[in-house]
Tab-separated table of C-alpha atoms in Angstrom:
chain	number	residue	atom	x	y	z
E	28	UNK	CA	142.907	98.146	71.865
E	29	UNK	CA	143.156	101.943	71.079
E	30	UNK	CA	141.780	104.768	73.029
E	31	UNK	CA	138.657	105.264	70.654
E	32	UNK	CA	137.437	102.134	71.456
E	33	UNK	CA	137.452	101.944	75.196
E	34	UNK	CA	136.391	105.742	75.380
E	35	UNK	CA	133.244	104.813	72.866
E	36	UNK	CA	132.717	102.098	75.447
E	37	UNK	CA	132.919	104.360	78.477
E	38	UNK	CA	130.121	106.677	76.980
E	39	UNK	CA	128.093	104.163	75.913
E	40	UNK	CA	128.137	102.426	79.506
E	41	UNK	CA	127.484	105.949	80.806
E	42	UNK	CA	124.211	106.635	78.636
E	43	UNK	CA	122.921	103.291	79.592
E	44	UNK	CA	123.540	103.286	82.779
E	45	UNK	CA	121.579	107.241	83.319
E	46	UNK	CA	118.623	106.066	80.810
E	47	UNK	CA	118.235	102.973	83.462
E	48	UNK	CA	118.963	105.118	86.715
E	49	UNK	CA	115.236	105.491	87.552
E	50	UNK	CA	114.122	102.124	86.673
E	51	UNK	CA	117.251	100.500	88.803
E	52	UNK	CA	116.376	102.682	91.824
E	53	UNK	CA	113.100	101.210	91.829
E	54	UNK	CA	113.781	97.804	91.404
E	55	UNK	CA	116.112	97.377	94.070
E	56	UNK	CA	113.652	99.179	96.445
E	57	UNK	CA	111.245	96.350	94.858
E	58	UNK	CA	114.147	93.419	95.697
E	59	UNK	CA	114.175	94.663	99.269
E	60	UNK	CA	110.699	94.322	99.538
E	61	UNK	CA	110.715	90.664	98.149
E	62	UNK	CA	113.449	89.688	100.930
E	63	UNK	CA	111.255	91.327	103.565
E	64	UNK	CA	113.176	94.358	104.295
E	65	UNK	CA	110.065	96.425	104.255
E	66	UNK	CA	110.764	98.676	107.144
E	67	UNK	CA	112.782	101.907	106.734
E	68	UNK	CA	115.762	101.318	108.475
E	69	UNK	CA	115.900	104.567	110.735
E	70	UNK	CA	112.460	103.685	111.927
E	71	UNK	CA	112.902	100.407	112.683
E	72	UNK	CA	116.229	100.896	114.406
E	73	UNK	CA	114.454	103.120	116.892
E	74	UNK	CA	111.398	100.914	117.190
E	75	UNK	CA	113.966	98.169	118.434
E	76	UNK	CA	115.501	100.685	120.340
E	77	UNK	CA	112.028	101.337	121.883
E	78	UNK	CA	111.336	97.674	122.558
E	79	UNK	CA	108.779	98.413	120.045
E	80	UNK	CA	107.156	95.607	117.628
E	81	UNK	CA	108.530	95.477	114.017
E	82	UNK	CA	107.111	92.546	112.251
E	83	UNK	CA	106.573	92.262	108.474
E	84	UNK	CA	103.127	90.643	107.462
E	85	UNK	CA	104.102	89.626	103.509
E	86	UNK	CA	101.144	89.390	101.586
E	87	UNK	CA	103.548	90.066	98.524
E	88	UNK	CA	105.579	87.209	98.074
E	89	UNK	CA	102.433	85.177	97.687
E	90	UNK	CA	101.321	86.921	94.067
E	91	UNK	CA	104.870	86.455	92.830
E	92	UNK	CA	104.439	82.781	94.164
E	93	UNK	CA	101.468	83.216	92.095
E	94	UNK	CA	102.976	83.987	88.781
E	95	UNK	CA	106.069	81.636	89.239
E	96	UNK	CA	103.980	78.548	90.310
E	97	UNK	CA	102.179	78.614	87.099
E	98	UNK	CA	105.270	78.746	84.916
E	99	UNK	CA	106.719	75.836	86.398
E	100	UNK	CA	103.469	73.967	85.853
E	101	UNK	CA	102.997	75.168	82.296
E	102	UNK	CA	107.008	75.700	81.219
E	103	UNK	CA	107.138	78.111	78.124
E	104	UNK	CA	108.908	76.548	75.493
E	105	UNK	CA	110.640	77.093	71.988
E	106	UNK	CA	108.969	75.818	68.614
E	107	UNK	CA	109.742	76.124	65.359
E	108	UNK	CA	106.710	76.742	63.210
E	109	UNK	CA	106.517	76.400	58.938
E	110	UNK	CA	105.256	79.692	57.833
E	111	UNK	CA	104.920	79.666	54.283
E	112	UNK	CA	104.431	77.064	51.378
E	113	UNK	CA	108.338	76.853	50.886
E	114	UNK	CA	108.880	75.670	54.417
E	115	UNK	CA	109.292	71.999	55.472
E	116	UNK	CA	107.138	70.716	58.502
E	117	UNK	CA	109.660	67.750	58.721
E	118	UNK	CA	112.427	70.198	58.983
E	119	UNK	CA	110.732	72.297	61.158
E	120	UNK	CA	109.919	69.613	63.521
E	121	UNK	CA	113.910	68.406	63.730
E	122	UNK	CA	114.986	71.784	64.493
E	123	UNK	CA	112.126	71.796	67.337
E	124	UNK	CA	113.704	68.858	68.461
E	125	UNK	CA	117.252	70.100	67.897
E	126	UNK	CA	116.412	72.944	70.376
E	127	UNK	CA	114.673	70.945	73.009
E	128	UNK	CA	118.008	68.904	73.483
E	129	UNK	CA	119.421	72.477	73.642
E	130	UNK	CA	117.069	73.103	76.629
E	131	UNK	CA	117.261	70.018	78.272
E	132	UNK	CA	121.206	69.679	78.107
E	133	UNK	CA	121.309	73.437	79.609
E	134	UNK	CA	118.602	73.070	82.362
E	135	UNK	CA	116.412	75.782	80.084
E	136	UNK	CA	113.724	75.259	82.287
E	137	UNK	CA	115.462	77.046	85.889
E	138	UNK	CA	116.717	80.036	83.250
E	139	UNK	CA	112.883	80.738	82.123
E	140	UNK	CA	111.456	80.505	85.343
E	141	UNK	CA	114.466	82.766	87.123
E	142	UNK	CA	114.316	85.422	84.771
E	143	UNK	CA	110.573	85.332	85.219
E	144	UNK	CA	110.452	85.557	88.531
E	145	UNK	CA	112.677	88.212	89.041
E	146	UNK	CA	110.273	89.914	86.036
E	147	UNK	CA	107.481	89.376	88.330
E	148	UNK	CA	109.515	90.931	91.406
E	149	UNK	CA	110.964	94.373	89.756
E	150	UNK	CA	110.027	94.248	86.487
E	151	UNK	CA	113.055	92.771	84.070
E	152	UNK	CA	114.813	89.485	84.210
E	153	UNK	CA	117.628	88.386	81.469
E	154	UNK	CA	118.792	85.271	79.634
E	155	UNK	CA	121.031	84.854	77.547
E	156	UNK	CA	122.297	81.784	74.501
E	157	UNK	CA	126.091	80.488	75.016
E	158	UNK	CA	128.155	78.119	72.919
E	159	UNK	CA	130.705	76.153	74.790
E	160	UNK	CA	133.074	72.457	74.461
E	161	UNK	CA	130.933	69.559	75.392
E	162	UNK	CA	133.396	68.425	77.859
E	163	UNK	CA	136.846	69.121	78.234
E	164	UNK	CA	138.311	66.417	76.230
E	165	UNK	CA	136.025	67.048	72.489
E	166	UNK	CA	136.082	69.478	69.682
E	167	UNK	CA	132.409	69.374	69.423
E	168	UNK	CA	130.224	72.083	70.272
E	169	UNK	CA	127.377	73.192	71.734
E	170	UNK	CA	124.832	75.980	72.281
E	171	UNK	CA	123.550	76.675	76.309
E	172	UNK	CA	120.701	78.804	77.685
E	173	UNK	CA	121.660	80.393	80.623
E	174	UNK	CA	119.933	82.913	83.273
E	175	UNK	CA	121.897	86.247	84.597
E	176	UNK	CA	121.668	85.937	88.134
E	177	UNK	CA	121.526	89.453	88.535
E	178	UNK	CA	118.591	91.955	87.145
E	179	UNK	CA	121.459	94.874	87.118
E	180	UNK	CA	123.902	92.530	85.210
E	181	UNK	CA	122.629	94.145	81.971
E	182	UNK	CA	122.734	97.421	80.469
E	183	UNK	CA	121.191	97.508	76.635
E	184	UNK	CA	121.405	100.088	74.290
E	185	UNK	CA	118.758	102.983	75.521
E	186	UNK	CA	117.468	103.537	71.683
E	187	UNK	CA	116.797	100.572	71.168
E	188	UNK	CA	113.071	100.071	70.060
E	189	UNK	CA	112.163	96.000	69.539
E	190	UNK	CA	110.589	94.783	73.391
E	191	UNK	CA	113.260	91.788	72.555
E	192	UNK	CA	116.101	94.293	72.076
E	193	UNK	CA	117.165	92.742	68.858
E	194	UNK	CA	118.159	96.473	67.338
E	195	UNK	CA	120.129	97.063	69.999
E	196	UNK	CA	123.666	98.416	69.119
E	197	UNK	CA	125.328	97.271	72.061
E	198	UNK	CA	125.056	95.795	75.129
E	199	UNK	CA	127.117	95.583	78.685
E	200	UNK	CA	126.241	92.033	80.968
E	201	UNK	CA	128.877	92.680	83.646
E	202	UNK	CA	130.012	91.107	87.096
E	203	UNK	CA	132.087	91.615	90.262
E	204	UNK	CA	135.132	89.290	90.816
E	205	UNK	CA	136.809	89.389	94.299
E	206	UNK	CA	140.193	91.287	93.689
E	207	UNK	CA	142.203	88.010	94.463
E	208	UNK	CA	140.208	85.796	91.619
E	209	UNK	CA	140.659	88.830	88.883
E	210	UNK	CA	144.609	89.489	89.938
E	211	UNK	CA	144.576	85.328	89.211
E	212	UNK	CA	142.337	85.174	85.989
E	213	UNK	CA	144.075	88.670	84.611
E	214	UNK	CA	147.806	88.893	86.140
E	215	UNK	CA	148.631	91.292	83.550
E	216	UNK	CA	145.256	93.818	83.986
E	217	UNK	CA	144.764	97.362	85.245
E	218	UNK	CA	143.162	98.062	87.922
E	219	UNK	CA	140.800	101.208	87.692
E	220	UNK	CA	137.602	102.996	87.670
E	221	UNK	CA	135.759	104.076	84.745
E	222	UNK	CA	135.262	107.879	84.569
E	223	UNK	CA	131.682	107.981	83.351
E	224	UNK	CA	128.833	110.339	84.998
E	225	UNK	CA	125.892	109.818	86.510
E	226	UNK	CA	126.581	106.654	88.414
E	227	UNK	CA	125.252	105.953	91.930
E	228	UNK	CA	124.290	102.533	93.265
E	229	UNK	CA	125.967	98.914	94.023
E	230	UNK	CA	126.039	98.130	90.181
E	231	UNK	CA	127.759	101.582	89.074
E	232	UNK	CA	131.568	101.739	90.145
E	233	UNK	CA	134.388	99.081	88.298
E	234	UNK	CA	136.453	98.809	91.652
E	235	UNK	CA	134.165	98.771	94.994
E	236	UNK	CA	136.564	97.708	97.521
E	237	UNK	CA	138.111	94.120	97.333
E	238	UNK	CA	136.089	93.731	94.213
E	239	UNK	CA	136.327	94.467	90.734
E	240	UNK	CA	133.828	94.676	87.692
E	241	UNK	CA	134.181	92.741	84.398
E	242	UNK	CA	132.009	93.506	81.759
E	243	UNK	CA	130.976	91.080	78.507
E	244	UNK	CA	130.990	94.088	75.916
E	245	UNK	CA	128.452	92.953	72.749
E	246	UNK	CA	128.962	95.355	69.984
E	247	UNK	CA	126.456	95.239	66.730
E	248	UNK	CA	128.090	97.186	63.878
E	249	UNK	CA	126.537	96.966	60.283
E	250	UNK	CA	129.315	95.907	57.669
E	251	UNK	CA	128.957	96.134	54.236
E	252	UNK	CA	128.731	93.484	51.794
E	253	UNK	CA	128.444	92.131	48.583
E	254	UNK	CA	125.767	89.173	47.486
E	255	UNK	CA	125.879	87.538	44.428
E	256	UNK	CA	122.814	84.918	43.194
E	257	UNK	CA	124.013	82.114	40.945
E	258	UNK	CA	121.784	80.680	38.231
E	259	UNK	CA	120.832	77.674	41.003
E	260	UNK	CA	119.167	80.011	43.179
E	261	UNK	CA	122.461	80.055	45.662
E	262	UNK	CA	123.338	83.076	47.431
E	263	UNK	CA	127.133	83.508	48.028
E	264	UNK	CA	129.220	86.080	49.981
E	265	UNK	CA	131.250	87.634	48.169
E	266	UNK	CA	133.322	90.077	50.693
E	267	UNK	CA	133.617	86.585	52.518
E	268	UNK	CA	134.180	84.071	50.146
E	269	UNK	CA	136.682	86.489	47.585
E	270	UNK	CA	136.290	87.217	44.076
E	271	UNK	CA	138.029	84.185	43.329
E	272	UNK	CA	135.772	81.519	44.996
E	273	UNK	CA	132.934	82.507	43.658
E	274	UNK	CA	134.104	82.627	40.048
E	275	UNK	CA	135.004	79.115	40.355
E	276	UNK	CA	130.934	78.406	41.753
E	277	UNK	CA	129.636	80.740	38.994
E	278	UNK	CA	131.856	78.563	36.328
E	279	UNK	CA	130.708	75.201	38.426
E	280	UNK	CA	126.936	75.984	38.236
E	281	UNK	CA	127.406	76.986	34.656
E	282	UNK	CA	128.623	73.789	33.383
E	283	UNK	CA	126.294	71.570	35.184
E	284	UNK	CA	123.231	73.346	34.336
E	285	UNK	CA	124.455	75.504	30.995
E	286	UNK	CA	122.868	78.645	32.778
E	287	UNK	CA	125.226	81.655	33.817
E	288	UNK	CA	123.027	84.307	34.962
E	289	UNK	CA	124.472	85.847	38.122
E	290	UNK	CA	123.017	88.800	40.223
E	291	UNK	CA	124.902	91.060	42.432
E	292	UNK	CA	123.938	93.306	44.757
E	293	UNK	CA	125.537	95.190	47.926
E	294	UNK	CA	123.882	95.623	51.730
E	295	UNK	CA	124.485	96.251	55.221
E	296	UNK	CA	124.670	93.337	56.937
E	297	UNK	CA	125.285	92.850	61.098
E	298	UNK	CA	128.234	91.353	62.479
E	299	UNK	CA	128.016	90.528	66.454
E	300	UNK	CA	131.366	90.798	68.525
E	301	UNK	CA	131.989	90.526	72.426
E	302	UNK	CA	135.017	92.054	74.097
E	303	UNK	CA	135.492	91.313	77.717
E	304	UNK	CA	136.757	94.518	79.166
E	305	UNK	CA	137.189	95.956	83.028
E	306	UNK	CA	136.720	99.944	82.095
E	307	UNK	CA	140.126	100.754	80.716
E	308	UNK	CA	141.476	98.187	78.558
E	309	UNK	CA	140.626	94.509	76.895
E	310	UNK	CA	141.042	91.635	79.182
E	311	UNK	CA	140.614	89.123	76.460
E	312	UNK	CA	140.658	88.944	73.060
E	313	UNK	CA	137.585	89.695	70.981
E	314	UNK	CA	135.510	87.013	69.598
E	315	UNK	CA	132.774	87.342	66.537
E	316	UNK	CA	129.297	85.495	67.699
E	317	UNK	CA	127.859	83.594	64.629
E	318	UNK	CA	124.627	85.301	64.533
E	319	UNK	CA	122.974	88.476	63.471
E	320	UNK	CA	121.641	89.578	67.372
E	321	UNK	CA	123.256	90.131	70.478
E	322	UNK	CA	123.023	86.527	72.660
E	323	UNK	CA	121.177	88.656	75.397
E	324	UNK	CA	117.093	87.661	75.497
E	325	UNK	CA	115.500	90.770	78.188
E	326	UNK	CA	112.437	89.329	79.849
E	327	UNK	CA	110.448	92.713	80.695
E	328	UNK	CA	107.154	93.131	83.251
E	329	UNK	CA	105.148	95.805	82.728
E	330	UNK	CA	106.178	98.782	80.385
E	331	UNK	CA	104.772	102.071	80.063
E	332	UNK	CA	105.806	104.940	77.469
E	333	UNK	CA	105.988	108.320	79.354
E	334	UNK	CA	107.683	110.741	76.626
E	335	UNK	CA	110.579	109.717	75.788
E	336	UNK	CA	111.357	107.386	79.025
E	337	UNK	CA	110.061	104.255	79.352
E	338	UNK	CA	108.770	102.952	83.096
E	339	UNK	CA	109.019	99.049	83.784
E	340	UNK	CA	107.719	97.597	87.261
E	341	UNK	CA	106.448	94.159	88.565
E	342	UNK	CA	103.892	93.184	90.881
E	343	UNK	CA	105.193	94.142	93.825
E	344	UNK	CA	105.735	98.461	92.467
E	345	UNK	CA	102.478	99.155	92.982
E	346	UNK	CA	101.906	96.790	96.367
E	347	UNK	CA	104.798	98.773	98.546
E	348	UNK	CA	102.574	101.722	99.661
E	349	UNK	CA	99.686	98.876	100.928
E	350	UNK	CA	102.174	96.448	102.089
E	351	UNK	CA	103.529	99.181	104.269
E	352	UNK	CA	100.253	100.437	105.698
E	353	UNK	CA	99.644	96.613	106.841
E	354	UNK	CA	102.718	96.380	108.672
E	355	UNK	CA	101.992	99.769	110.520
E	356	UNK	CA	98.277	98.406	111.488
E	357	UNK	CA	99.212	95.018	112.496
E	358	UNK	CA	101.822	96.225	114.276
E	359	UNK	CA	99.755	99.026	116.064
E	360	UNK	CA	97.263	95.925	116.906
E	361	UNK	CA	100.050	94.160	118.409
E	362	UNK	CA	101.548	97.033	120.825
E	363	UNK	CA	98.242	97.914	121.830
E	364	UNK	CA	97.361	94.097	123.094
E	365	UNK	CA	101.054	94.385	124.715
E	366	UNK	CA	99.666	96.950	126.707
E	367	UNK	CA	95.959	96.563	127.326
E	368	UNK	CA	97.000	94.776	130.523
E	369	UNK	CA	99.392	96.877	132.168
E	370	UNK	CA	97.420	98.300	135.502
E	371	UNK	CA	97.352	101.777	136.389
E	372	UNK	CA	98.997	103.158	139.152
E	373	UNK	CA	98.479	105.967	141.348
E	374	UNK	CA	100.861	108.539	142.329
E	375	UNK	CA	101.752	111.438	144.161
E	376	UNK	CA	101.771	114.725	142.702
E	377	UNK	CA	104.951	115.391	143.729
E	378	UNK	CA	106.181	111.880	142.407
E	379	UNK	CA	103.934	112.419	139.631
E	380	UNK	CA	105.782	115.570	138.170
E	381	UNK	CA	108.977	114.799	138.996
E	382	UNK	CA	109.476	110.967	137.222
E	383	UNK	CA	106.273	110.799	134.728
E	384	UNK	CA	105.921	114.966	133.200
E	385	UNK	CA	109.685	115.778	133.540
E	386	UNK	CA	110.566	112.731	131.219
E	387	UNK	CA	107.718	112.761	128.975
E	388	UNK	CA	109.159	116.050	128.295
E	389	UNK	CA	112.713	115.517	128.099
E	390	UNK	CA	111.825	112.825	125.560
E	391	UNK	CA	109.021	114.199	122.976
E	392	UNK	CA	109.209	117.817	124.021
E	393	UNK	CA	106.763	120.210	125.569
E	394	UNK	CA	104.421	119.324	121.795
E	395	UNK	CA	105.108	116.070	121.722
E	396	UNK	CA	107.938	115.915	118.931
E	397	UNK	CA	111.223	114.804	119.427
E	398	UNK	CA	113.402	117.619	118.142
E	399	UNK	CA	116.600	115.566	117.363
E	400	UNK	CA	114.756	113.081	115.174
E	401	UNK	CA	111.433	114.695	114.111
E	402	UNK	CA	109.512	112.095	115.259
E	403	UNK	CA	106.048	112.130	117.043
E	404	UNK	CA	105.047	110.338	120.208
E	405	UNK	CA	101.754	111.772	120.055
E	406	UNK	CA	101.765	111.884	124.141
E	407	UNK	CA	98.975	112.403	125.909
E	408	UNK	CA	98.058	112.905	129.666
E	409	UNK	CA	94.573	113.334	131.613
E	410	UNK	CA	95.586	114.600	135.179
E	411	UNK	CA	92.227	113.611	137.559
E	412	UNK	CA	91.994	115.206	141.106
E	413	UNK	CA	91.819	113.198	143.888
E	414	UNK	CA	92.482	114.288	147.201
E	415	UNK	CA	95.868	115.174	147.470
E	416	UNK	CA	96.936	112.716	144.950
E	417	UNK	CA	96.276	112.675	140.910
E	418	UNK	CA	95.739	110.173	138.645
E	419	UNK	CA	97.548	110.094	135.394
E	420	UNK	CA	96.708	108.023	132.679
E	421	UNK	CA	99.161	108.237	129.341
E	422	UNK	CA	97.005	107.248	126.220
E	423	UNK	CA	98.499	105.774	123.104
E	424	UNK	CA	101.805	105.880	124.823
E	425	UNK	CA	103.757	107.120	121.421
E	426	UNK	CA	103.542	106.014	117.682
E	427	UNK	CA	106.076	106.419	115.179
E	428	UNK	CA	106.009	108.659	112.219
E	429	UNK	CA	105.642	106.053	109.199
């Protein structure tokens, strides 16, 4: 493969990968959310610390739940509709039929709802159509529809302007192998990074430790070609087929039907090829897809416009900021019934300045802030007279900056 190609591939991954950055940020901050890690960490490392309460209240996961549950009740589905006086219901009906044995043989059903869900969750989900053997020992084959686990699997083509993707010039659906499994699968491989820019996160680098990326590479270049229209209404390639072949069709239809008019005419037409590649070189040998889009179906939440960028989320975007608030007040609820019952007890002065005003101190600081951390305990201490002894009663012991 020459340099050209894998350094076109490099910059393309790089300009995909910085149009996404923003969107990927969020999402995984939305993924965390969905598997309950809705604390931030530093906080609730010192809350443990603290003995301190740090529960997680989801009232999330339920709306997702929401969504989901209602897709598996009602499964969406592929139809095949006539649409104009020249089309065949009968045929249109057997390729509806055709299709649902596609979806049935490949589980379709799990792929919707998957990419669905994690639509619902951080806004974008992915599918994408496979052809394969039907078993090991036939020459028949067969098409599959099959969900990308992962939401940042899939890097399209940032000019793209079809919701569906289907102008998209390229495409990147990658994976990490475990170093031992890719020295097995590719003996012969290099083993490197790619040099692009702008890449932070877990889906960015090609080698990350005992792991190391593959990428499915879908290029869509335009090629041109020639059509030619026999006198039977056929329409033949020409750049495929060769002069020859269709001379002999143009000489065929002409005897059987005495007619010889022929029309030609040139145009761009798209050709769909996939090269498996690890950042630096080919791992396999390129393969042309017989179709006219890239086999990669997005499945997008909500999209908004905002000059020149566009801003997808899911449900749960907009629910972080409440969903965070809840945990704080249930959890201030909670500490406060922990220590409702806790008597008072009354102290010396001596006693009293020595083991309760000298730590309260030493921990949040003559204002109340811990200066290594930042962090406000928000102490506060009535000293009552009585005698020679004083009562001290600490109120709202110390809360935690959210």
């Amino acid at each position: 493969m020459s340099d050209d190609f894998m350094r076109e591939a490099r910059e393309r991954w790089t300009e995909a990968l910085d149009a996404e950055l923003n969107n990927r940020t969020q999402a995984e901050e939305d993924l965390k959310f969905a598997a309950l890690e809705q604390w931030d960490e530093n906080v609730a490392q010192q809350r443990r610390i603290d003995g301190r309460p740090c529960l997680v209240m989801d009232r999330i996961g339920q709306v997702v739940r929401q969504v989901t549950g209602d897709a598996r009740l009602n499964p969406p589905g592929i139809k095949v509709r006539p649409v104009d006086n020249g089309s065949d219901p009968a045929v249109a009906e057997t390729l509806t039929g055709l299709i649902r044995n596609i979806e049935a043989s490949s589980n379709a059903d799990t792929a919707y709802i998957s990419a669905l869900e994690s639509a619902a969750r951080c806004g974008m989900g992915f599918l994408r159509v496979t052809y394969d053997y039907t078993d090991d020992g036939s020459f028949d084959m067969e098409l599959r529809i099959e969900n990308i686990k992962s939401p940042f699997a899939v890097l399209f083509d940032p000019y793209a302007q079809d919701p569906t993707r289907a102008d998209s010039e390229y495409c990147f659906v990658s994976e990490m192998i475990p170093l031992k499994a890719y020295k097995k699968r590719y003996p012969k491989a290099a083993l490197a990074d790619w040099d692009g820019q702008g890449t932070v996160g877990e889906w960015s680098g090609w080698r990350e430790g005992n792991a190391v990326r593959v990428a499915d590479y879908w290029k869509r270049d335009m090629v041109r070609q020639k059509l030619v229209r026999l006198a039977d209404g056929r329409v033949l390639n020409a750049t495929e087929l060769g002069a020859d072949a269709v001379k002999e069709q143009v000489l065929l239809v002409q005897q059987q039907t005495g007619l010889s008019d022929v029309r030609e005419r040139t145009c761009d037409m798209p050709r769909v090829t996939m090269h498996r590649i690890n950042g630096v070189e080919e791992l396999e040998d390129a393969y042309e897809w017989p179709g006219i889009y890239i086999p990669v179906v997005p499945v997008w939440g909500e999209m908004v416009e905002m000059g020149g960028r566009t801003v997808r989320r899911g449900l749960i975007r907009a629910a972080r900021d409440p969903q965070i608030r809840y945990n704080a007040a249930v959890n201030a609820v909670t500490e406060y019934t922990m220590t409702m019952n806790k008597g008072k007890r009354i102290l010396p002065a001596e006693q009293i300045e020595r083991l309760v005003v000298d730590r309260i101190k030493h921990i949040g600081g003559d204002d109340g802030i811990n200066t290594s951390t930042g962090q406000s305990f928000g102490f506060e201490i009535n000293v009552f007279k009585g005698g020679h002894d004083y009562f001290v009663v600490i109120l709202s012991s110390y809360l935690s900056r959210l």
